[in-house]
Amino acid sequence: MVLGKVKTLVVCFDCLNDNNIPLYSGGDSVSGRVIIDVAGEVRVKTLNITARGIAKVRWTESRNAGANTAYTQNYTEEVEYLNHSDTLIGEERDEDSPEETLTVLNTGLHEFAFSFLLPQMPLATSFEGKHGSVRYWVRAELYRPWLLPVRVKKEFTVFEHIDINTPLLLAPQAGTKDKTLCCWFCASGPISLSAKIERKGYTPGESIQIFAEVENCSSRVVMPKATLCQTQTYFAKGKARQLQQQVAALRGDSLPQGKSQSWDGKLLHIPPVSPSILDCPLIRVEYSLVVYVDIPGGLNLSLSLPLVMGTIPLHAVPSRTNSISSYCSTISWPDRPEAPPSYSDLVVTEEQRRGCLQRCEGSQVNEEDHGTLHAYITEFRYQPPPLYSEVDPNPEPGCVTQEVSRPDPCPSR
């Protein structure tokens, strides 16, 4: 008997974004298929899938004593965010039952669907750094009798959404600094720097408008610059390790002695970068806009403004005045308004009132006449107003009162 062969084992996800990348967030349903391409007849014991999500940090510190290494210390920490297992083919074997139930796969493609829910909790965003990472993946394992298992692993991306449309992230950021240069006993004038940006929260692909003012009263030629910095902080065993890198930059014009320079909304484009990671206990990713003055032969004068890189962009909400005016412009108003109905059209006639009284005095009312009766009663409400009289209806004692004449509502009685 010739045994079959497993040609391919693939994990495919159903939900893909525009870049063909499986992208999810906390609470989402992750679904997909395990595809097996078989040549011949293959006997399978089980097909299992395992979904995992782990944040892991690792770095090494060494101390040297002369030409030899005194000791090496490893710092490693791990946090688990997801652990899910499921069996797609077969069942877990019972120790009391020695018999194994095998599933036969014939030549061709075979698909097995899977699905699971991500935890309803803040998950760390997928990240790859120098000293740590946050990874999520699905592993499929195919077990056959007397053969090594076939395994395949497919990663997916998780984003913990950060909405920048909050009061904290929409607040402007600003600062001011100055510095005086000195050389031995000679001191030059100060260099002052002030900078401001519109808000704290941004998303990749946007541009930051920088408003800055630089005044150079020193004896050197300086140059204003700005950089977007990413700071990665790793935590393990009570220690922290930090790594900072520049992701975008711009520069202004040279500024000679006694001159000033203004940036009226100078744009700094944000490239595709990872969102801020603020809730993970092992890895923290933060951003800042550093506006500084490059001073030749001296320490730079710098001003750091904190940023948060979000995933939900800014909502363009129109003003209330514009929304009302746009709504009113869509309404079609008539050229001339219709005249209101005259009061005489609403007054019932004497014959209608008599007919209404006759129906009310009847012993029984048919169901067929109920609608007509209701209509007459409704019309009966519209009676003529009482006659006008200048005599006070509530006179004081001792005054002569003239009786006010009123129409009889029921003349037939």
mmCIF file of N, CA and C in Angstrom, residues 315-404:
data_model
loop_
_atom_site.group_PDB
_atom_site.id
_atom_site.type_symbol
_atom_site.label_atom_id
_atom_site.label_comp_id
_atom_site.label_asym_id
_atom_site.label_seq_id
_atom_site.Cartn_x
_atom_site.Cartn_y
_atom_site.Cartn_z
ATOM 1 N N HIS A 315 -11.682 63.867 12.932
ATOM 2 C CA HIS A 315 -12.965 64.014 12.259
ATOM 3 C C HIS A 315 -13.161 65.471 11.878
ATOM 4 N N ALA A 316 -13.521 65.699 10.627
ATOM 5 C CA ALA A 316 -13.808 67.057 10.157
ATOM 6 C C ALA A 316 -15.279 67.349 10.428
ATOM 7 N N VAL A 317 -15.569 68.022 11.554
ATOM 8 C CA VAL A 317 -16.940 68.332 11.945
ATOM 9 C C VAL A 317 -17.275 69.744 11.491
ATOM 10 N N PRO A 318 -18.273 69.933 10.607
ATOM 11 C CA PRO A 318 -18.637 71.300 10.187
ATOM 12 C C PRO A 318 -19.252 72.070 11.338
ATOM 13 N N SER A 319 -19.159 73.385 11.269
ATOM 14 C CA SER A 319 -19.726 74.238 12.312
ATOM 15 C C SER A 319 -21.241 74.209 12.262
ATOM 16 N N ARG A 320 -21.869 74.623 13.387
ATOM 17 C CA ARG A 320 -23.329 74.609 13.471
ATOM 18 C C ARG A 320 -23.952 75.598 12.483
ATOM 19 N N THR A 321 -23.323 76.742 12.307
ATOM 20 C CA THR A 321 -23.877 77.744 11.382
ATOM 21 C C THR A 321 -23.872 77.221 9.959
ATOM 22 N N ASN A 322 -22.762 76.572 9.570
ATOM 23 C CA ASN A 322 -22.686 76.055 8.216
ATOM 24 C C ASN A 322 -23.698 74.942 7.999
ATOM 25 N N SER A 323 -23.874 74.085 9.023
ATOM 26 C CA SER A 323 -24.801 72.976 8.862
ATOM 27 C C SER A 323 -26.236 73.485 8.732
ATOM 28 N N ILE A 324 -26.588 74.519 9.508
ATOM 29 C CA ILE A 324 -27.940 75.053 9.429
ATOM 30 C C ILE A 324 -28.175 75.740 8.088
ATOM 31 N N SER A 325 -27.199 76.521 7.643
ATOM 32 C CA SER A 325 -27.365 77.217 6.369
ATOM 33 C C SER A 325 -27.455 76.230 5.220
ATOM 34 N N SER A 326 -26.649 75.145 5.271
ATOM 35 C CA SER A 326 -26.711 74.160 4.201
ATOM 36 C C SER A 326 -28.040 73.428 4.217
ATOM 37 N N TYR A 327 -28.595 73.199 5.424
ATOM 38 C CA TYR A 327 -29.899 72.535 5.511
ATOM 39 C C TYR A 327 -31.017 73.432 4.965
ATOM 40 N N CYS A 328 -30.953 74.705 5.342
ATOM 41 C CA CYS A 328 -31.991 75.619 4.885
ATOM 42 C C CYS A 328 -31.937 75.828 3.382
ATOM 43 N N SER A 329 -30.751 75.745 2.805
ATOM 44 C CA SER A 329 -30.640 75.956 1.363
ATOM 45 C C SER A 329 -31.294 74.833 0.580
ATOM 46 N N THR A 330 -31.427 73.637 1.201
ATOM 47 C CA THR A 330 -32.049 72.518 0.499
ATOM 48 C C THR A 330 -33.567 72.536 0.578
ATOM 49 N N ILE A 331 -34.147 73.385 1.425
ATOM 50 C CA ILE A 331 -35.604 73.440 1.566
ATOM 51 C C ILE A 331 -36.185 74.297 0.445
ATOM 52 N N SER A 332 -37.226 73.784 -0.230
ATOM 53 C CA SER A 332 -37.900 74.533 -1.306
ATOM 54 C C SER A 332 -39.064 75.299 -0.687
ATOM 55 N N TRP A 333 -38.932 76.607 -0.609
ATOM 56 C CA TRP A 333 -39.971 77.439 -0.019
ATOM 57 C C TRP A 333 -40.970 77.843 -1.102
ATOM 58 N N PRO A 334 -42.274 77.875 -0.780
ATOM 59 C CA PRO A 334 -43.261 78.320 -1.786
ATOM 60 C C PRO A 334 -43.103 79.808 -2.068
ATOM 61 N N ASP A 335 -43.543 80.195 -3.285
ATOM 62 C CA ASP A 335 -43.448 81.600 -3.668
ATOM 63 C C ASP A 335 -44.345 82.462 -2.783
ATOM 64 N N ARG A 336 -45.612 82.008 -2.569
ATOM 65 C CA ARG A 336 -46.549 82.763 -1.739
ATOM 66 C C ARG A 336 -47.202 81.791 -0.769
ATOM 67 N N PRO A 337 -47.201 82.083 0.507
ATOM 68 C CA PRO A 337 -47.814 81.154 1.464
ATOM 69 C C PRO A 337 -49.310 81.088 1.290
ATOM 70 N N GLU A 338 -49.905 79.912 1.598
ATOM 71 C CA GLU A 338 -51.342 79.743 1.493
ATOM 72 C C GLU A 338 -52.052 80.500 2.617
ATOM 73 N N ALA A 339 -53.230 81.026 2.277
ATOM 74 C CA ALA A 339 -54.019 81.755 3.274
ATOM 75 C C ALA A 339 -54.642 80.769 4.251
ATOM 76 N N PRO A 340 -54.767 81.124 5.532
ATOM 77 C CA PRO A 340 -55.389 80.212 6.498
ATOM 78 C C PRO A 340 -56.882 80.099 6.235
ATOM 79 N N PRO A 341 -57.502 78.980 6.660
ATOM 80 C CA PRO A 341 -58.957 78.828 6.442
ATOM 81 C C PRO A 341 -59.732 79.826 7.290
ATOM 82 N N SER A 342 -60.896 80.271 6.784
ATOM 83 C CA SER A 342 -61.731 81.220 7.525
ATOM 84 C C SER A 342 -62.474 80.489 8.629
ATOM 85 N N TYR A 343 -62.837 81.238 9.650
ATOM 86 C CA TYR A 343 -63.519 80.636 10.787
ATOM 87 C C TYR A 343 -64.912 80.117 10.407
ATOM 88 N N SER A 344 -65.530 80.774 9.421
ATOM 89 C CA SER A 344 -66.871 80.362 9.025
ATOM 90 C C SER A 344 -66.891 78.980 8.391
ATOM 91 N N ASP A 345 -65.752 78.571 7.787
ATOM 92 C CA ASP A 345 -65.688 77.237 7.188
ATOM 93 C C ASP A 345 -65.684 76.142 8.234
ATOM 94 N N LEU A 346 -65.285 76.477 9.451
ATOM 95 C CA LEU A 346 -65.189 75.465 10.489
ATOM 96 C C LEU A 346 -66.439 75.367 11.347
ATOM 97 N N VAL A 347 -67.349 76.332 11.269
ATOM 98 C CA VAL A 347 -68.556 76.344 12.099
ATOM 99 C C VAL A 347 -69.582 75.393 11.517
ATOM 100 N N VAL A 348 -70.173 74.564 12.359
ATOM 101 C CA VAL A 348 -71.190 73.625 11.905
ATOM 102 C C VAL A 348 -72.525 74.353 11.764
ATOM 103 N N THR A 349 -73.374 73.819 10.918
ATOM 104 C CA THR A 349 -74.691 74.417 10.697
ATOM 105 C C THR A 349 -75.683 73.914 11.728
ATOM 106 N N GLU A 350 -76.869 74.540 11.700
ATOM 107 C CA GLU A 350 -77.924 74.166 12.647
ATOM 108 C C GLU A 350 -78.405 72.745 12.390
ATOM 109 N N GLU A 351 -78.486 72.347 11.126
ATOM 110 C CA GLU A 351 -78.941 70.999 10.807
ATOM 111 C C GLU A 351 -77.950 69.953 11.306
ATOM 112 N N GLN A 352 -76.649 70.237 11.209
ATOM 113 C CA GLN A 352 -75.656 69.279 11.687
ATOM 114 C C GLN A 352 -75.737 69.109 13.196
ATOM 115 N N ARG A 353 -75.994 70.200 13.930
ATOM 116 C CA ARG A 353 -76.098 70.100 15.379
ATOM 117 C C ARG A 353 -77.336 69.298 15.779
ATOM 118 N N ARG A 354 -78.429 69.516 15.092
ATOM 119 C CA ARG A 354 -79.649 68.763 15.411
ATOM 120 C C ARG A 354 -79.464 67.275 15.128
ATOM 121 N N GLY A 355 -78.799 66.968 14.005
ATOM 122 C CA GLY A 355 -78.559 65.554 13.708
ATOM 123 C C GLY A 355 -77.683 64.899 14.751
ATOM 124 N N CYS A 356 -76.722 65.663 15.249
ATOM 125 C CA CYS A 356 -75.827 65.113 16.279
ATOM 126 C C CYS A 356 -76.600 64.822 17.545
ATOM 127 N N LEU A 357 -77.548 65.741 17.943
ATOM 128 C CA LEU A 357 -78.329 65.534 19.163
ATOM 129 C C LEU A 357 -79.271 64.352 19.020
ATOM 130 N N GLN A 358 -79.823 64.187 17.852
ATOM 131 C CA GLN A 358 -80.710 63.052 17.653
ATOM 132 C C GLN A 358 -79.962 61.730 17.780
ATOM 133 N N ARG A 359 -78.793 61.670 17.289
ATOM 134 C CA ARG A 359 -78.002 60.443 17.403
ATOM 135 C C ARG A 359 -77.609 60.188 18.852
ATOM 136 N N CYS A 360 -77.263 61.270 19.596
ATOM 137 C CA CYS A 360 -76.871 61.092 20.990
ATOM 138 C C CYS A 360 -78.037 60.623 21.840
ATOM 139 N N GLU A 361 -79.329 61.071 21.511
ATOM 140 C CA GLU A 361 -80.486 60.696 22.294
ATOM 141 C C GLU A 361 -80.987 59.298 21.961
ATOM 142 N N GLY A 362 -80.451 58.703 20.871
ATOM 143 C CA GLY A 362 -80.869 57.361 20.510
ATOM 144 C C GLY A 362 -80.467 56.344 21.553
ATOM 145 N N SER A 363 -81.264 55.261 21.634
ATOM 146 C CA SER A 363 -80.970 54.222 22.641
ATOM 147 C C SER A 363 -79.729 53.440 22.308
ATOM 148 N N GLN A 364 -79.461 53.135 21.049
ATOM 149 C CA GLN A 364 -78.311 52.339 20.657
ATOM 150 C C GLN A 364 -77.616 53.023 19.485
ATOM 151 N N VAL A 365 -76.320 52.729 19.398
ATOM 152 C CA VAL A 365 -75.506 53.274 18.307
ATOM 153 C C VAL A 365 -74.862 52.112 17.590
ATOM 154 N N ASN A 366 -75.096 52.001 16.317
ATOM 155 C CA ASN A 366 -74.486 50.905 15.557
ATOM 156 C C ASN A 366 -72.999 51.128 15.370
ATOM 157 N N GLU A 367 -72.285 50.017 15.202
ATOM 158 C CA GLU A 367 -70.841 50.125 14.975
ATOM 159 C C GLU A 367 -70.543 50.776 13.647
ATOM 160 N N GLU A 368 -71.448 50.603 12.670
ATOM 161 C CA GLU A 368 -71.213 51.196 11.362
ATOM 162 C C GLU A 368 -71.291 52.708 11.441
ATOM 163 N N ASP A 369 -72.160 53.238 12.372
ATOM 164 C CA ASP A 369 -72.335 54.678 12.488
ATOM 165 C C ASP A 369 -71.345 55.307 13.443
ATOM 166 N N HIS A 370 -70.433 54.488 14.031
ATOM 167 C CA HIS A 370 -69.519 55.037 15.028
ATOM 168 C C HIS A 370 -68.558 56.051 14.414
ATOM 169 N N GLY A 371 -68.117 55.769 13.191
ATOM 170 C CA GLY A 371 -67.195 56.701 12.547
ATOM 171 C C GLY A 371 -67.861 58.023 12.241
ATOM 172 N N THR A 372 -69.149 57.968 11.761
ATOM 173 C CA THR A 372 -69.875 59.201 11.451
ATOM 174 C C THR A 372 -70.158 60.000 12.711
ATOM 175 N N LEU A 373 -70.531 59.297 13.798
ATOM 176 C CA LEU A 373 -70.805 59.973 15.060
ATOM 177 C C LEU A 373 -69.568 60.683 15.581
ATOM 178 N N HIS A 374 -68.416 59.990 15.466
ATOM 179 C CA HIS A 374 -67.162 60.596 15.922
ATOM 180 C C HIS A 374 -66.827 61.842 15.124
ATOM 181 N N ALA A 375 -67.148 61.820 13.823
ATOM 182 C CA ALA A 375 -66.874 62.992 12.983
ATOM 183 C C ALA A 375 -67.756 64.169 13.403
ATOM 184 N N TYR A 376 -69.082 63.898 13.722
ATOM 185 C CA TYR A 376 -69.973 64.972 14.136
ATOM 186 C C TYR A 376 -69.558 65.556 15.480
ATOM 187 N N ILE A 377 -69.147 64.698 16.386
ATOM 188 C CA ILE A 377 -68.711 65.208 17.680
ATOM 189 C C ILE A 377 -67.483 66.085 17.526
ATOM 190 N N THR A 378 -66.573 65.672 16.614
ATOM 191 C CA THR A 378 -65.384 66.481 16.378
ATOM 192 C C THR A 378 -65.752 67.842 15.815
ATOM 193 N N GLU A 379 -66.712 67.863 14.869
ATOM 194 C CA GLU A 379 -67.114 69.136 14.307
ATOM 195 C C GLU A 379 -67.899 69.985 15.309
ATOM 196 N N PHE A 380 -68.566 69.317 16.251
ATOM 197 C CA PHE A 380 -69.348 70.037 17.234
ATOM 198 C C PHE A 380 -68.497 70.910 18.141
ATOM 199 N N ARG A 381 -67.212 70.612 18.194
ATOM 200 C CA ARG A 381 -66.322 71.410 19.039
ATOM 201 C C ARG A 381 -66.135 72.820 18.500
ATOM 202 N N TYR A 382 -66.277 72.976 17.191
ATOM 203 C CA TYR A 382 -66.039 74.280 16.576
ATOM 204 C C TYR A 382 -67.341 75.094 16.603
ATOM 205 N N GLN A 383 -67.684 75.656 17.729
ATOM 206 C CA GLN A 383 -68.876 76.484 17.861
ATOM 207 C C GLN A 383 -68.488 77.943 17.726
ATOM 208 N N PRO A 384 -69.479 78.778 17.390
ATOM 209 C CA PRO A 384 -69.191 80.222 17.300
ATOM 210 C C PRO A 384 -68.815 80.761 18.666
ATOM 211 N N PRO A 385 -68.024 81.785 18.728
ATOM 212 C CA PRO A 385 -67.651 82.367 20.009
ATOM 213 C C PRO A 385 -68.835 83.055 20.656
ATOM 214 N N PRO A 386 -68.805 83.282 21.972
ATOM 215 C CA PRO A 386 -69.909 83.980 22.643
ATOM 216 C C PRO A 386 -70.003 85.427 22.170
ATOM 217 N N LEU A 387 -71.214 85.964 22.328
ATOM 218 C CA LEU A 387 -71.407 87.348 21.916
ATOM 219 C C LEU A 387 -70.591 88.281 22.790
ATOM 220 N N TYR A 388 -70.132 89.360 22.174
ATOM 221 C CA TYR A 388 -69.300 90.325 22.887
ATOM 222 C C TYR A 388 -70.169 91.262 23.715
ATOM 223 N N SER A 389 -69.712 91.561 24.925
ATOM 224 C CA SER A 389 -70.423 92.497 25.785
ATOM 225 C C SER A 389 -69.405 93.250 26.612
ATOM 226 N N GLU A 390 -69.659 94.564 26.802
ATOM 227 C CA GLU A 390 -68.773 95.385 27.600
ATOM 228 C C GLU A 390 -69.105 95.350 29.072
ATOM 229 N N VAL A 391 -70.137 94.621 29.474
ATOM 230 C CA VAL A 391 -70.538 94.534 30.874
ATOM 231 C C VAL A 391 -69.652 93.510 31.551
ATOM 232 N N ASP A 392 -69.169 93.842 32.741
ATOM 233 C CA ASP A 392 -68.298 92.949 33.499
ATOM 234 C C ASP A 392 -69.090 91.724 33.931
ATOM 235 N N PRO A 393 -68.697 90.500 33.581
ATOM 236 C CA PRO A 393 -69.460 89.314 33.993
ATOM 237 C C PRO A 393 -69.352 89.054 35.485
ATOM 238 N N ASN A 394 -68.347 89.623 36.175
ATOM 239 C CA ASN A 394 -68.172 89.432 37.618
ATOM 240 C C ASN A 394 -68.185 90.802 38.292
ATOM 241 N N PRO A 395 -69.330 91.402 38.427
ATOM 242 C CA PRO A 395 -69.371 92.769 38.972
ATOM 243 C C PRO A 395 -69.150 92.768 40.478
ATOM 244 N N GLU A 396 -68.746 93.889 40.980
ATOM 245 C CA GLU A 396 -68.594 94.055 42.425
ATOM 246 C C GLU A 396 -69.957 94.257 43.070
ATOM 247 N N PRO A 397 -70.084 93.987 44.366
ATOM 248 C CA PRO A 397 -71.396 94.169 45.033
ATOM 249 C C PRO A 397 -71.875 95.612 44.945
ATOM 250 N N GLY A 398 -73.132 95.750 44.662
ATOM 251 C CA GLY A 398 -73.711 97.084 44.561
ATOM 252 C C GLY A 398 -73.760 97.612 43.160
ATOM 253 N N CYS A 399 -73.150 96.928 42.198
ATOM 254 C CA CYS A 399 -73.148 97.392 40.817
ATOM 255 C C CYS A 399 -74.277 96.731 40.054
ATOM 256 N N VAL A 400 -74.833 97.447 39.085
ATOM 257 C CA VAL A 400 -75.905 96.915 38.250
ATOM 258 C C VAL A 400 -75.274 96.066 37.165
ATOM 259 N N THR A 401 -75.765 94.867 37.041
ATOM 260 C CA THR A 401 -75.201 93.935 36.077
ATOM 261 C C THR A 401 -76.197 93.678 34.970
ATOM 262 N N GLN A 402 -75.735 93.758 33.742
ATOM 263 C CA GLN A 402 -76.575 93.463 32.597
ATOM 264 C C GLN A 402 -76.253 92.071 32.110
ATOM 265 N N GLU A 403 -77.240 91.273 31.914
ATOM 266 C CA GLU A 403 -77.033 89.873 31.532
ATOM 267 C C GLU A 403 -76.468 89.804 30.118
ATOM 268 N N VAL A 404 -75.530 88.956 29.975
ATOM 269 C CA VAL A 404 -74.889 88.765 28.669
ATOM 270 C C VAL A 404 -75.664 87.716 27.906
#
